Short mmCIF file of C-alpha atoms in Angstrom, two decimals:
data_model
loop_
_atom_site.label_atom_id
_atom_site.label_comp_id
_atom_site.label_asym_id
_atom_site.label_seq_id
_atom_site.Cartn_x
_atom_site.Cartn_y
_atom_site.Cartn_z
CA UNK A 1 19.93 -28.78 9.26
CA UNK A 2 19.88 -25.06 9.06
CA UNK A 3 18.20 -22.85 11.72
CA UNK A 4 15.47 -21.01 10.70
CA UNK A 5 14.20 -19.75 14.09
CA UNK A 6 14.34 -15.81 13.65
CA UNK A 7 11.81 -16.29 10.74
CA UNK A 8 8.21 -17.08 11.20
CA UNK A 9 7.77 -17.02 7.37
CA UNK A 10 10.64 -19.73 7.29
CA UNK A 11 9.22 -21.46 9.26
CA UNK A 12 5.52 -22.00 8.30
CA UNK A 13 7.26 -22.71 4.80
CA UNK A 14 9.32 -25.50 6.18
CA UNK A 15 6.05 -26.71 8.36
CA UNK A 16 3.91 -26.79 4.80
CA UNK A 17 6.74 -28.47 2.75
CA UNK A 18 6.78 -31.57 5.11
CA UNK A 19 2.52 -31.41 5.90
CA UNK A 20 1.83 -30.63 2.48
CA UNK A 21 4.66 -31.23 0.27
CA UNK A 22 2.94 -31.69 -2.93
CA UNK A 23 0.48 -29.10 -2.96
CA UNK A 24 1.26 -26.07 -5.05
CA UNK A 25 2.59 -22.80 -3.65
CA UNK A 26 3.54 -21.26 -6.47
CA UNK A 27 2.32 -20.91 -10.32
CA UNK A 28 4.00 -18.83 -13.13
CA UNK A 29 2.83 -19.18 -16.24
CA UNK A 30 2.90 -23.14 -16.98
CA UNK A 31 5.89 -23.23 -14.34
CA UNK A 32 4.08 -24.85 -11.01
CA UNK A 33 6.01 -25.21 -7.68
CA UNK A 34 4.89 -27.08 -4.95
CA UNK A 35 5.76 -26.55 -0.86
CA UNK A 36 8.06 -29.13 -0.60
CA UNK A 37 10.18 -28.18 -3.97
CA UNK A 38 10.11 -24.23 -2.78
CA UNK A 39 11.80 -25.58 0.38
CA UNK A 40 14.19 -27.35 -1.53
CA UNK A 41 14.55 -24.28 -4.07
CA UNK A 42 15.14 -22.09 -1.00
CA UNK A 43 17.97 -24.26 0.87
CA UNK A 44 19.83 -24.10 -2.99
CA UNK A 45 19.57 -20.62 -3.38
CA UNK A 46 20.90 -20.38 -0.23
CA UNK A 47 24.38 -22.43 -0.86
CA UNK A 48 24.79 -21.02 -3.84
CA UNK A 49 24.69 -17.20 -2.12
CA UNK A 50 26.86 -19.08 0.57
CA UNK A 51 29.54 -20.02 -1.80
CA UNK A 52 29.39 -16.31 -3.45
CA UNK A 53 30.32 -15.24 0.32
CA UNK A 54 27.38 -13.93 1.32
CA UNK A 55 26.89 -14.17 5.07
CA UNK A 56 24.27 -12.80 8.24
CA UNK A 57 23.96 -9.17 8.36
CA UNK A 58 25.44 -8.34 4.44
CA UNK A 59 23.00 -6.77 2.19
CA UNK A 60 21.75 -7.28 -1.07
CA UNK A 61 20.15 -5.16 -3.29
CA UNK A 62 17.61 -7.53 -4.57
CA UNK A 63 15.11 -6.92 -7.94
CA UNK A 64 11.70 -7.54 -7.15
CA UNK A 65 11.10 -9.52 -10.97
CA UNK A 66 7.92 -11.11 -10.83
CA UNK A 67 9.51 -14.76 -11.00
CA UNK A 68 9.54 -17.44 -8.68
CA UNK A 69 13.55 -17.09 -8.52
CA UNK A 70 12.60 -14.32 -7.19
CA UNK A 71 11.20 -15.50 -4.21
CA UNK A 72 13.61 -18.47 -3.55
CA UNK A 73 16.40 -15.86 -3.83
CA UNK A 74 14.56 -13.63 -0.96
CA UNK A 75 13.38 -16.30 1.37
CA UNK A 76 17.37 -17.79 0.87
CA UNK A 77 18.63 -14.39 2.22
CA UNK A 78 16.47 -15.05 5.33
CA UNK A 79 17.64 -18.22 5.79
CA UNK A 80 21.15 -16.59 5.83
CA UNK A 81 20.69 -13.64 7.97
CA UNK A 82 21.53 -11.31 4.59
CA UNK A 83 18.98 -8.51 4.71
CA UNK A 84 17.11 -8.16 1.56
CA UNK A 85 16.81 -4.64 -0.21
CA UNK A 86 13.98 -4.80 -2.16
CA UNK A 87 14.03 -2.79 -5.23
CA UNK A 88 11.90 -2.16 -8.31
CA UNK A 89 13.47 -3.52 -11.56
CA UNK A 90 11.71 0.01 -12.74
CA UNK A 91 13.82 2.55 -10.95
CA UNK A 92 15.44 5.20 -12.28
CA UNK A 93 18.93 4.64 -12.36
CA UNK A 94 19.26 7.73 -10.31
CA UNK A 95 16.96 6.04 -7.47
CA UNK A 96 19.55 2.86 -7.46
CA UNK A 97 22.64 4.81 -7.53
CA UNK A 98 21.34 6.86 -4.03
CA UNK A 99 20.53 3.17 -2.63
CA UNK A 100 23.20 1.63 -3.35
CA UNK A 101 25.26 4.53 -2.06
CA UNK A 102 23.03 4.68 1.11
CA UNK A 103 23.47 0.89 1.94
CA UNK A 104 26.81 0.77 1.37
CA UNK A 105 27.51 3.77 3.78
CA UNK A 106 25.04 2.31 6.72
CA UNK A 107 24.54 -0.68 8.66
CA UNK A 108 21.20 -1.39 9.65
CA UNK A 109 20.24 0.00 13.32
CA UNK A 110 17.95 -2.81 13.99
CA UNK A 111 19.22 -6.25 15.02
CA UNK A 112 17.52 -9.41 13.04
CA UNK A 113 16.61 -7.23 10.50
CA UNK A 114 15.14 -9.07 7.04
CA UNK A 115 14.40 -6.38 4.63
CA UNK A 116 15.00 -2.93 3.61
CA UNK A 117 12.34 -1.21 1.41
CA UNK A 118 12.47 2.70 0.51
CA UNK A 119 9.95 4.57 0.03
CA UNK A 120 8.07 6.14 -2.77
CA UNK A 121 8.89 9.93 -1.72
CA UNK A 122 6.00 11.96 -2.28
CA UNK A 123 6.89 13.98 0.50
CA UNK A 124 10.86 14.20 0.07
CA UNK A 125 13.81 11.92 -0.75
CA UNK A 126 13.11 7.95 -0.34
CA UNK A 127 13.59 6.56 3.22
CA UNK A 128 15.09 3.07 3.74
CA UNK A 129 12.64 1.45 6.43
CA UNK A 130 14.02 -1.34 8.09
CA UNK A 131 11.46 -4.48 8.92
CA UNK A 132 12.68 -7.20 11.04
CA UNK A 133 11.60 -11.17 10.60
CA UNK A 134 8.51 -10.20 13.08
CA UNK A 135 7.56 -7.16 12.10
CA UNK A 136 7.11 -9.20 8.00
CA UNK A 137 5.02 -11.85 9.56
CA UNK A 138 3.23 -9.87 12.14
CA UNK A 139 2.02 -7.21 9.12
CA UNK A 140 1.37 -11.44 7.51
CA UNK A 141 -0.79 -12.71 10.44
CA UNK A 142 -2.68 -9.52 10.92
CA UNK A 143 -3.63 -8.98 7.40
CA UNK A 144 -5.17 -12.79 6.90
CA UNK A 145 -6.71 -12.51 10.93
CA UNK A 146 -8.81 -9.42 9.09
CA UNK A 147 -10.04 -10.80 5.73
CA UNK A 148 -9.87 -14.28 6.84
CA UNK A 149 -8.63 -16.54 3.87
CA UNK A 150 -7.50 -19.62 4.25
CA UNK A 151 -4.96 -22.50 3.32
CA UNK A 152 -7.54 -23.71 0.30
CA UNK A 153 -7.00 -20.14 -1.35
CA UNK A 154 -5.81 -19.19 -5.13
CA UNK A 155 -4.82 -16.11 -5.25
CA UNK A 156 -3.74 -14.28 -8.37
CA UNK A 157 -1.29 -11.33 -7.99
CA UNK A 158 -0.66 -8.35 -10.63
CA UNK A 159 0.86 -5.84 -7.97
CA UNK A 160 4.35 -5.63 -7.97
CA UNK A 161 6.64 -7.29 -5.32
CA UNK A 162 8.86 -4.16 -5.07
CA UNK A 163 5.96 -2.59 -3.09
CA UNK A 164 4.89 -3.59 0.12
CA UNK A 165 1.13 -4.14 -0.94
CA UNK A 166 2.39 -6.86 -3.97
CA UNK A 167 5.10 -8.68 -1.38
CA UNK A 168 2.87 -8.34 1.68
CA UNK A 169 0.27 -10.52 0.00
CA UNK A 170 2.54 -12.74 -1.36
CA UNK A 171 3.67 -13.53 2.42
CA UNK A 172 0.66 -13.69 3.43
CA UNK A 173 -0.49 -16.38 0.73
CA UNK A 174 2.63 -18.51 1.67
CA UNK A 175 2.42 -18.15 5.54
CA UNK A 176 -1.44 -19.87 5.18
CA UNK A 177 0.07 -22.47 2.85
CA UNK A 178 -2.25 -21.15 -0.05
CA UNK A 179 -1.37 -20.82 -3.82
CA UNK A 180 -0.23 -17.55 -5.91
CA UNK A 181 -0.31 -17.54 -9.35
CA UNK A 182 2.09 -14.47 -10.37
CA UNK A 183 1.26 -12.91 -13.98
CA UNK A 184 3.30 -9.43 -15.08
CA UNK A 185 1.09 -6.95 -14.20
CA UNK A 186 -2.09 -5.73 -14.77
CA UNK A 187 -1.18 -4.16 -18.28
CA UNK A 188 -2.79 -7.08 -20.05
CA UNK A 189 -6.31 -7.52 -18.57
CA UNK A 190 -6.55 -11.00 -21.04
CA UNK A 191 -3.64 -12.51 -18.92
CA UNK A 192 -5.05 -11.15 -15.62
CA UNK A 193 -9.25 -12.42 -16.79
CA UNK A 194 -7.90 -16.11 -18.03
CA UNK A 195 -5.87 -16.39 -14.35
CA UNK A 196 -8.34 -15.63 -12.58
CA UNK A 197 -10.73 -18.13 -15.02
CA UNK A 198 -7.96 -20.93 -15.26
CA UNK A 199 -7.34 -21.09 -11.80
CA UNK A 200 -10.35 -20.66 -10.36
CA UNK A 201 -9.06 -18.05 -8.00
CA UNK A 202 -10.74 -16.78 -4.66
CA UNK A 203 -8.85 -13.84 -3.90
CA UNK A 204 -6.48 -10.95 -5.69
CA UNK A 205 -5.37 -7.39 -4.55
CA UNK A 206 -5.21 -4.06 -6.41
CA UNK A 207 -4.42 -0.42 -5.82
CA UNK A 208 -7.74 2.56 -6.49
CA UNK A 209 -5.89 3.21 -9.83
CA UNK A 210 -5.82 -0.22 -11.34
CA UNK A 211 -9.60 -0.37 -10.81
CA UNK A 212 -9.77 2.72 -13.08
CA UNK A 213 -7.47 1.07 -15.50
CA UNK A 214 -9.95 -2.20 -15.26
CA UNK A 215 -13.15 0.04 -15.18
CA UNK A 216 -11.73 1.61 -18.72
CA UNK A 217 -10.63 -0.82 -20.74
CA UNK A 218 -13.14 -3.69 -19.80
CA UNK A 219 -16.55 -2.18 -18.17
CA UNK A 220 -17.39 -4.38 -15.36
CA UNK A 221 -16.35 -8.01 -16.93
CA UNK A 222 -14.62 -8.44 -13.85
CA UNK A 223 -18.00 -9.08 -12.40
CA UNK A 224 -18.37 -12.50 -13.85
CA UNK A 225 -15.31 -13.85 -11.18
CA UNK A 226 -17.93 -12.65 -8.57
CA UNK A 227 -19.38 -16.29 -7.91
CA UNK A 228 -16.07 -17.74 -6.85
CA UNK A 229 -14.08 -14.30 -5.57
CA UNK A 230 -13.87 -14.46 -1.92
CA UNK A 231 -11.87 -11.65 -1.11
CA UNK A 232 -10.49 -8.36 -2.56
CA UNK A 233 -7.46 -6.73 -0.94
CA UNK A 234 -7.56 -2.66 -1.88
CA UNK A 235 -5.17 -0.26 -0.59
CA UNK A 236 -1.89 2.30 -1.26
CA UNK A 237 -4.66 5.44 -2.39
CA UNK A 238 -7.56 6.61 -1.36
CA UNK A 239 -11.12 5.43 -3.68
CA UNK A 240 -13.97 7.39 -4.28
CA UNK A 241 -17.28 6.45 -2.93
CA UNK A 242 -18.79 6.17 -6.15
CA UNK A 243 -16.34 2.89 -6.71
CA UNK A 244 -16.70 1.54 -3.55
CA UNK A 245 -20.99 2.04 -4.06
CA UNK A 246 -19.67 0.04 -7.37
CA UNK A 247 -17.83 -2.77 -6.64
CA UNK A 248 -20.50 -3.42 -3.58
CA UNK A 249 -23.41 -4.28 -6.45
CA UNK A 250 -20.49 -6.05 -8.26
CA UNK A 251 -19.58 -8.53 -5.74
CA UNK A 252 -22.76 -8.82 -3.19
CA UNK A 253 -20.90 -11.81 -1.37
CA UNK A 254 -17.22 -11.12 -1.95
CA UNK A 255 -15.23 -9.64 1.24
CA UNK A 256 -13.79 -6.33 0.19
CA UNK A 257 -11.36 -5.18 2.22
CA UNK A 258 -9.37 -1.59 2.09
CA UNK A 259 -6.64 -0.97 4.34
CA UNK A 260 -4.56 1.95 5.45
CA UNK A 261 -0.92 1.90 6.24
CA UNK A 262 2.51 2.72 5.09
CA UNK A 263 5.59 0.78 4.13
CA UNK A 264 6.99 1.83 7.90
CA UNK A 265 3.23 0.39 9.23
CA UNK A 266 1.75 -2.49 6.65
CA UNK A 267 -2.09 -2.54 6.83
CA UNK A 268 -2.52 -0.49 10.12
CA UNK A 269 -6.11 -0.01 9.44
CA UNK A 270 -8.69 -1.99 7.47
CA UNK A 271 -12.32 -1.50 6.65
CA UNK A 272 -14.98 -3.89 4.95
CA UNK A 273 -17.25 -2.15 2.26
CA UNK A 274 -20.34 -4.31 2.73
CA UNK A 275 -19.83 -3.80 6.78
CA UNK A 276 -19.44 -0.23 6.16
CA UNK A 277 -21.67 0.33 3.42
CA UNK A 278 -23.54 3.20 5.30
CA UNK A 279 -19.73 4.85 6.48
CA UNK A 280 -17.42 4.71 3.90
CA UNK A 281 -15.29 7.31 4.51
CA UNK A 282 -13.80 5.42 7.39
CA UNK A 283 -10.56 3.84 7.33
CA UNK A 284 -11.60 1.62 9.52
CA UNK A 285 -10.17 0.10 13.07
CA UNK A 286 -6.97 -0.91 14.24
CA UNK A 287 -6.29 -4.33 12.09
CA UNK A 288 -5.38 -6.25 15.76
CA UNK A 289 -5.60 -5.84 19.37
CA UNK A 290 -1.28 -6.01 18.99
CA UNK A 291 -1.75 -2.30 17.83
CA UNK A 292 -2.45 0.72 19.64
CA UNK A 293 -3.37 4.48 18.31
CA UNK A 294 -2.62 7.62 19.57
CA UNK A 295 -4.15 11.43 17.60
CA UNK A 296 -1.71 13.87 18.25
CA UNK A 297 -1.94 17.43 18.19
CA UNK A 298 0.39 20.18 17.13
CA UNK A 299 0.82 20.56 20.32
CA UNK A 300 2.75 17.38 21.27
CA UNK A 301 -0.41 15.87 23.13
CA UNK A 302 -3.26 13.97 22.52
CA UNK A 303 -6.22 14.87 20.91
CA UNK A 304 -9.80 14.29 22.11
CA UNK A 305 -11.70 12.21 20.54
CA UNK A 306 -13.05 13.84 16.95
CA UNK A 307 -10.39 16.36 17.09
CA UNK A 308 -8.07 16.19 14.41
CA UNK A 309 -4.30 15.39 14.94
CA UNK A 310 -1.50 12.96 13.40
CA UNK A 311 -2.22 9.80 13.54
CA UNK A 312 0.16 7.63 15.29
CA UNK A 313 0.72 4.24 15.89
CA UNK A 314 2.97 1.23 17.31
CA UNK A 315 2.77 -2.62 17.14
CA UNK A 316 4.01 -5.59 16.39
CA UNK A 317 3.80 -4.98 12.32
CA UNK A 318 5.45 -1.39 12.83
CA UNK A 319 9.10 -0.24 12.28
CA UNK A 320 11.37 0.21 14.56
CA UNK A 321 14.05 2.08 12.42
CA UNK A 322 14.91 4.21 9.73
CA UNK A 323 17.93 3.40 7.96
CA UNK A 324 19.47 7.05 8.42
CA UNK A 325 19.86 8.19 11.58
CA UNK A 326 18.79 11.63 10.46
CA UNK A 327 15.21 10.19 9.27
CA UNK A 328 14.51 9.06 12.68
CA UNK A 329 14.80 12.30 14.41
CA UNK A 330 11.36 12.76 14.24
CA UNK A 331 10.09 10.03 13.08
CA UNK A 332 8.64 8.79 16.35
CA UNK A 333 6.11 10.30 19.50
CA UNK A 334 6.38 7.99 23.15
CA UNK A 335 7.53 5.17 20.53
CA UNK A 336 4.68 5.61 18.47
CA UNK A 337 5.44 5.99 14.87
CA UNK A 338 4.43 9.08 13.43
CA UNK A 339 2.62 8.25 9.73
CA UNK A 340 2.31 12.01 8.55
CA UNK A 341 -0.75 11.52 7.85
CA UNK A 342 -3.94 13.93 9.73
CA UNK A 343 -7.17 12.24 10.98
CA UNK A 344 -9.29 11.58 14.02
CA UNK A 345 -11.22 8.85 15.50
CA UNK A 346 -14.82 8.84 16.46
CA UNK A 347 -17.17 7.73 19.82
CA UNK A 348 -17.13 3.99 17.79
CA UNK A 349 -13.17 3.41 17.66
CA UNK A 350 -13.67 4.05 13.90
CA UNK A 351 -10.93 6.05 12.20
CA UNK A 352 -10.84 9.20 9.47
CA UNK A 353 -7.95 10.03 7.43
CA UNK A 354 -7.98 13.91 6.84
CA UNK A 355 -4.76 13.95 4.36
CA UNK A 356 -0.88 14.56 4.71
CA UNK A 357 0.19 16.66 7.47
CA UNK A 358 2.82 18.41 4.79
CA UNK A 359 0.11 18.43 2.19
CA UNK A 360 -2.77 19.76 4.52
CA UNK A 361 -3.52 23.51 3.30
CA UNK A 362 -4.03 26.44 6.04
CA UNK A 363 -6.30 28.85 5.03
CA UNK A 364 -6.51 31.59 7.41
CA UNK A 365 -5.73 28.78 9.99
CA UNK A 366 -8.16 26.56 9.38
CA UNK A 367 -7.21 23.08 8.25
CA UNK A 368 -7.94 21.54 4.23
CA UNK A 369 -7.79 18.51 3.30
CA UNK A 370 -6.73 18.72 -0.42
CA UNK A 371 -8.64 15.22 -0.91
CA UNK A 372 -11.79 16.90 0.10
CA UNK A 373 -11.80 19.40 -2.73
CA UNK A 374 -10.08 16.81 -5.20
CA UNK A 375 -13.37 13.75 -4.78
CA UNK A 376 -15.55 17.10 -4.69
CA UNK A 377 -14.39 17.78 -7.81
CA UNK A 378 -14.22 14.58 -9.30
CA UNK A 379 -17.50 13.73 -8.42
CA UNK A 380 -18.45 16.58 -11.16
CA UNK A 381 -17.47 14.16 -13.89
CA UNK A 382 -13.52 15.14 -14.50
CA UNK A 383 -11.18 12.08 -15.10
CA UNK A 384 -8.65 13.20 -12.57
CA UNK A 385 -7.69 16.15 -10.10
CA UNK A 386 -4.70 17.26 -7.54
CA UNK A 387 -4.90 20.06 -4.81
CA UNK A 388 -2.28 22.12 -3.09
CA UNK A 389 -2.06 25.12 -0.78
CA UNK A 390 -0.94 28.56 -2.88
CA UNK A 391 0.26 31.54 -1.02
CA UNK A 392 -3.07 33.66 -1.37
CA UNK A 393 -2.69 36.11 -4.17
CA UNK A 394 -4.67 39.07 -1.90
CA UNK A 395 -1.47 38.77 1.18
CA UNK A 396 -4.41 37.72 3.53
CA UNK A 397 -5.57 34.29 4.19
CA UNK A 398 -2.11 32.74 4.00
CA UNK A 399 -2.50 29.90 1.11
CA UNK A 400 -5.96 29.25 -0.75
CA UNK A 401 -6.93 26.22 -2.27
CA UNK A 402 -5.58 25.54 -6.18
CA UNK A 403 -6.71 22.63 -8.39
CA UNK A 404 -5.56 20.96 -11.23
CA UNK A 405 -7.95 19.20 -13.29
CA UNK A 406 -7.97 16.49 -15.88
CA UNK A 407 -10.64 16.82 -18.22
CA UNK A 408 -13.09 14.37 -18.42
CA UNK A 409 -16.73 13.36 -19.66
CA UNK A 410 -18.13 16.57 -18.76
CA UNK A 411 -17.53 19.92 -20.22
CA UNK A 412 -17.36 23.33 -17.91
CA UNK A 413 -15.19 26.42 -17.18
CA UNK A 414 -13.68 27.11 -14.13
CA UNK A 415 -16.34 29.45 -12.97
CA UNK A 416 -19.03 26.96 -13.38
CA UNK A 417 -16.85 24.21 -11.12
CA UNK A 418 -16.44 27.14 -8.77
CA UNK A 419 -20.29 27.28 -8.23
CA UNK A 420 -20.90 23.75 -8.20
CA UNK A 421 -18.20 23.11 -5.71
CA UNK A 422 -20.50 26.48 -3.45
CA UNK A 423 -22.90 23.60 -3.01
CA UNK A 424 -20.97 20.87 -1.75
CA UNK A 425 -18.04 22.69 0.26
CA UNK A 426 -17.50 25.66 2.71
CA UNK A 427 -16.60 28.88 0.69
CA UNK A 428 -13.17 28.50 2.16
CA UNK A 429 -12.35 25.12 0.91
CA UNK A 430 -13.23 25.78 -2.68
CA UNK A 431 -10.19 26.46 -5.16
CA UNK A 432 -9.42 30.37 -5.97
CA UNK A 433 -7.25 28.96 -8.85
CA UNK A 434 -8.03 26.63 -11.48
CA UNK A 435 -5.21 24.71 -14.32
CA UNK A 436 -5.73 22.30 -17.00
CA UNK A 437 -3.61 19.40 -16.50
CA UNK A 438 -3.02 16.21 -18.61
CA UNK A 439 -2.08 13.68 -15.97
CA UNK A 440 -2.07 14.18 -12.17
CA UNK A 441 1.50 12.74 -10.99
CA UNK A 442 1.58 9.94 -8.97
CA UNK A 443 3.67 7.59 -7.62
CA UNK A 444 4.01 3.63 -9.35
CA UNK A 445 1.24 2.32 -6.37
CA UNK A 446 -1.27 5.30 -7.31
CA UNK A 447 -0.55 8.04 -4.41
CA UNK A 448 -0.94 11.76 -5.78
CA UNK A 449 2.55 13.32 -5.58
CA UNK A 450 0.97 17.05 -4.61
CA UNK A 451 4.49 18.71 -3.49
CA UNK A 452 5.17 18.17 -7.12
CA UNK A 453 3.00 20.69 -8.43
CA UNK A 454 4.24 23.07 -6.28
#
């Protein structure tokens, strides 16, 4: 019998195919799998990588399809001690050829290491973050300990698994011994409806953007799954408050849960919008007692509470390791990773995100957060907007404030946003220039890619 005591994952799998061997785990399409045949699936895939010579601590570059070969292909690789890099079948061949050329040059600095996923970049080139067995089902356990499903569960996922929103929920559906019904995407919102409808799901995840997408092309429809949705996973971009207001009336009884994290920290943070109804600007609170905070300053120290700093934080679901030796530099504070991202905590324990330290614009040395101007301005009625810091045309605040604005259902010029933005923001955080755009760029899970329009 083969061991499978590094893994967690592996194990709850091989504890649900002998408890509950013919309930389904998986669904695709009219393909059905249940627990005891993915266990079976996985030990195959597994001789058959044997036999190709694959053995503990190779890599393999691994495309995230959304098929269930998939997963018995990345679950086998566990079982073998191969670490998994996860890629999107999407990438630009330039992205693959500067992975493959990075794993093939390094070996992975952490010991029992499962996967290696790189980043999206919106701040610089991609980083390979290594996750070990524990830090995958740690990021698992704390995610279901904070929206609470269950083993009776149907969950259908759109997200991609080459993201670590898509392929954390997928763990997390198979380490309760629920059932995931993967369709493509959420491209085809007929595909999506008649899962959710066929299988009588309880639960599915989705990124800020793919509500707009949903929002556009079907109105709210999606209410009518309210009655039997139990949960809603959101996360990988910030959401106005006008949605969450939104999908509150929508589903009165469904839990819907946002989190805040990174591919280096899964679901660090999570908030309820029904708890937080009266707050929801907050991130929320650590997602475990396994996890500890620190706000640091730019001075190297911590922050008081509601002062702003970077926020910080180690666990059992956090990193331990770049890939690159140069990416780690500063990467970490007293073993705390450091996200990049600004924000502060309050006299509650709750938690604000201010923006991206690199992204954060200094105007005469006070600190803006570019997503403060950006829902300021979308709250106006404009489809879309980005913010960066300029160097200030007059040599003497520094950088000012620009926006770029996608046009939307309402019609003004830029001085007219500049005196409805007077109202709502400090003189200093309103944009001195204004641009026309027709898309805001942003990465596949929805993030704004600001350095971009610099």
């Amino acid at each position: 019998m083969r061991d499978f005591g590094h893994s967690p994952l592996l194990t709850a799998l091989y504890s649900h195919s002998q408890s509950q061997p013919d309930k389904t785990a998986l669904i695709e399409g009219e393909n059905e799998v249940t627990y005891g045949d993915l266990w079976k699936n996985i030990l195959a895939a597994a001789d058959e990588m044997e036999k190709e010579g694959k053995k503990k601590g190779d890599k393999q570059l691994l495309m995230a399809q959304k098929e269930i070969s998939f997963v018995y292909q990345y679950f086998a690789a566990h079982l073998l001690g191969v670490v998994n890099v996860v890629s999107d079948p999407a990438s630009t061949q330039e992205r693959l050829d500067y992975i493959r050329e990075v794993i093939a040059k390094h070996d992975c600095p952490v010991e029992d290491t499962a996967d290696i996923m790189f980043t999206t970049g919106t701040t610089g080139a991609p980083k390979g973050v290594c996750l070990t067995h524990e830090n995958i089902a740690a990021s698992a356990r704390n995610i279901n300990g904070f929206i609470g499903n269950g083993e009776d569960e149907t969950e259908v996922l759109g997200l991609p698994l080459s993201h670590s929103f898509g392929l954390g929920r997928l763990r997390c559906t198979l380490l309760k011994g629920a059932t995931m019904v993967l369709v493509g995407n959420f491209a085809n919102l007929k595909v999506f409806f008649d899962a959710l409808e066929r299988h009588n799901a309880t639960g599915f995840g989705m990124v800020p953007a793919v509500w707009q997408y949903i929002r556009r092309f079907s109105g709210t429809r999606i209410s009518n799954f309210a009655p039997q949705l139990k949960y809603i996973e959101i996360g990988s971009a910030s959401m106005p408050k006008e949605d969450k207001e939104l999908l509150i009336s929508l589903f009165p009884n469904t839990r819907i849960c946002m989190h805040y994290g990174l591919t280096e920290a899964s679901r660090s943070f999570f908030m309820e919008f029904h708890q937080e109804k009266n707050d929801l600007s907050t991130i929320g609170v650590p997602v475990s007692s396994t996890m500890k905070v620190a706000i640091v300053g730019e001075d190297n120290q911590e922050c008081p509470v509601g002062a702003d700093g970077e926020i910080c934080v180690t666990g059992d679901h956090v990193m331990h390791s770049y890939l690159l030796p140069e990416d780690n530099e500063t990467a970490f504070w007293n073993g705390y990773f450091r996200t990049g991202d600004w924000g502060h905590v309050n006299e509650q324990g709750k938690y604000y995100l201010t923006g991206r330290k690199k992204e954060m614009i200094n105007v005469g040395g006070k600190k803006i957060s570019p997503a403060l101007i950006e829902d300021a301005i979308i709250a106006l009625g404009f489809a879309d907007c980005a913010c960066i810091g300029i160097k200030d045309p007059k040599g003497v605040l520094g950088e000012v404030p620009k926006a770029f604005i996608v046009k939307g259902k309402v019609e003004m010029s830029f001085e007219e946003i500049r005196e409805k933005l007077l109202a709502v923001l400090e003189p200093y955080e309103v944009p001195v220039e204004f641009e026309w755009i027709e898309k805001v760029p942003r990465t596949s899970s929805g993030k704004i890619q600001r350095l971009s329009l610099k």
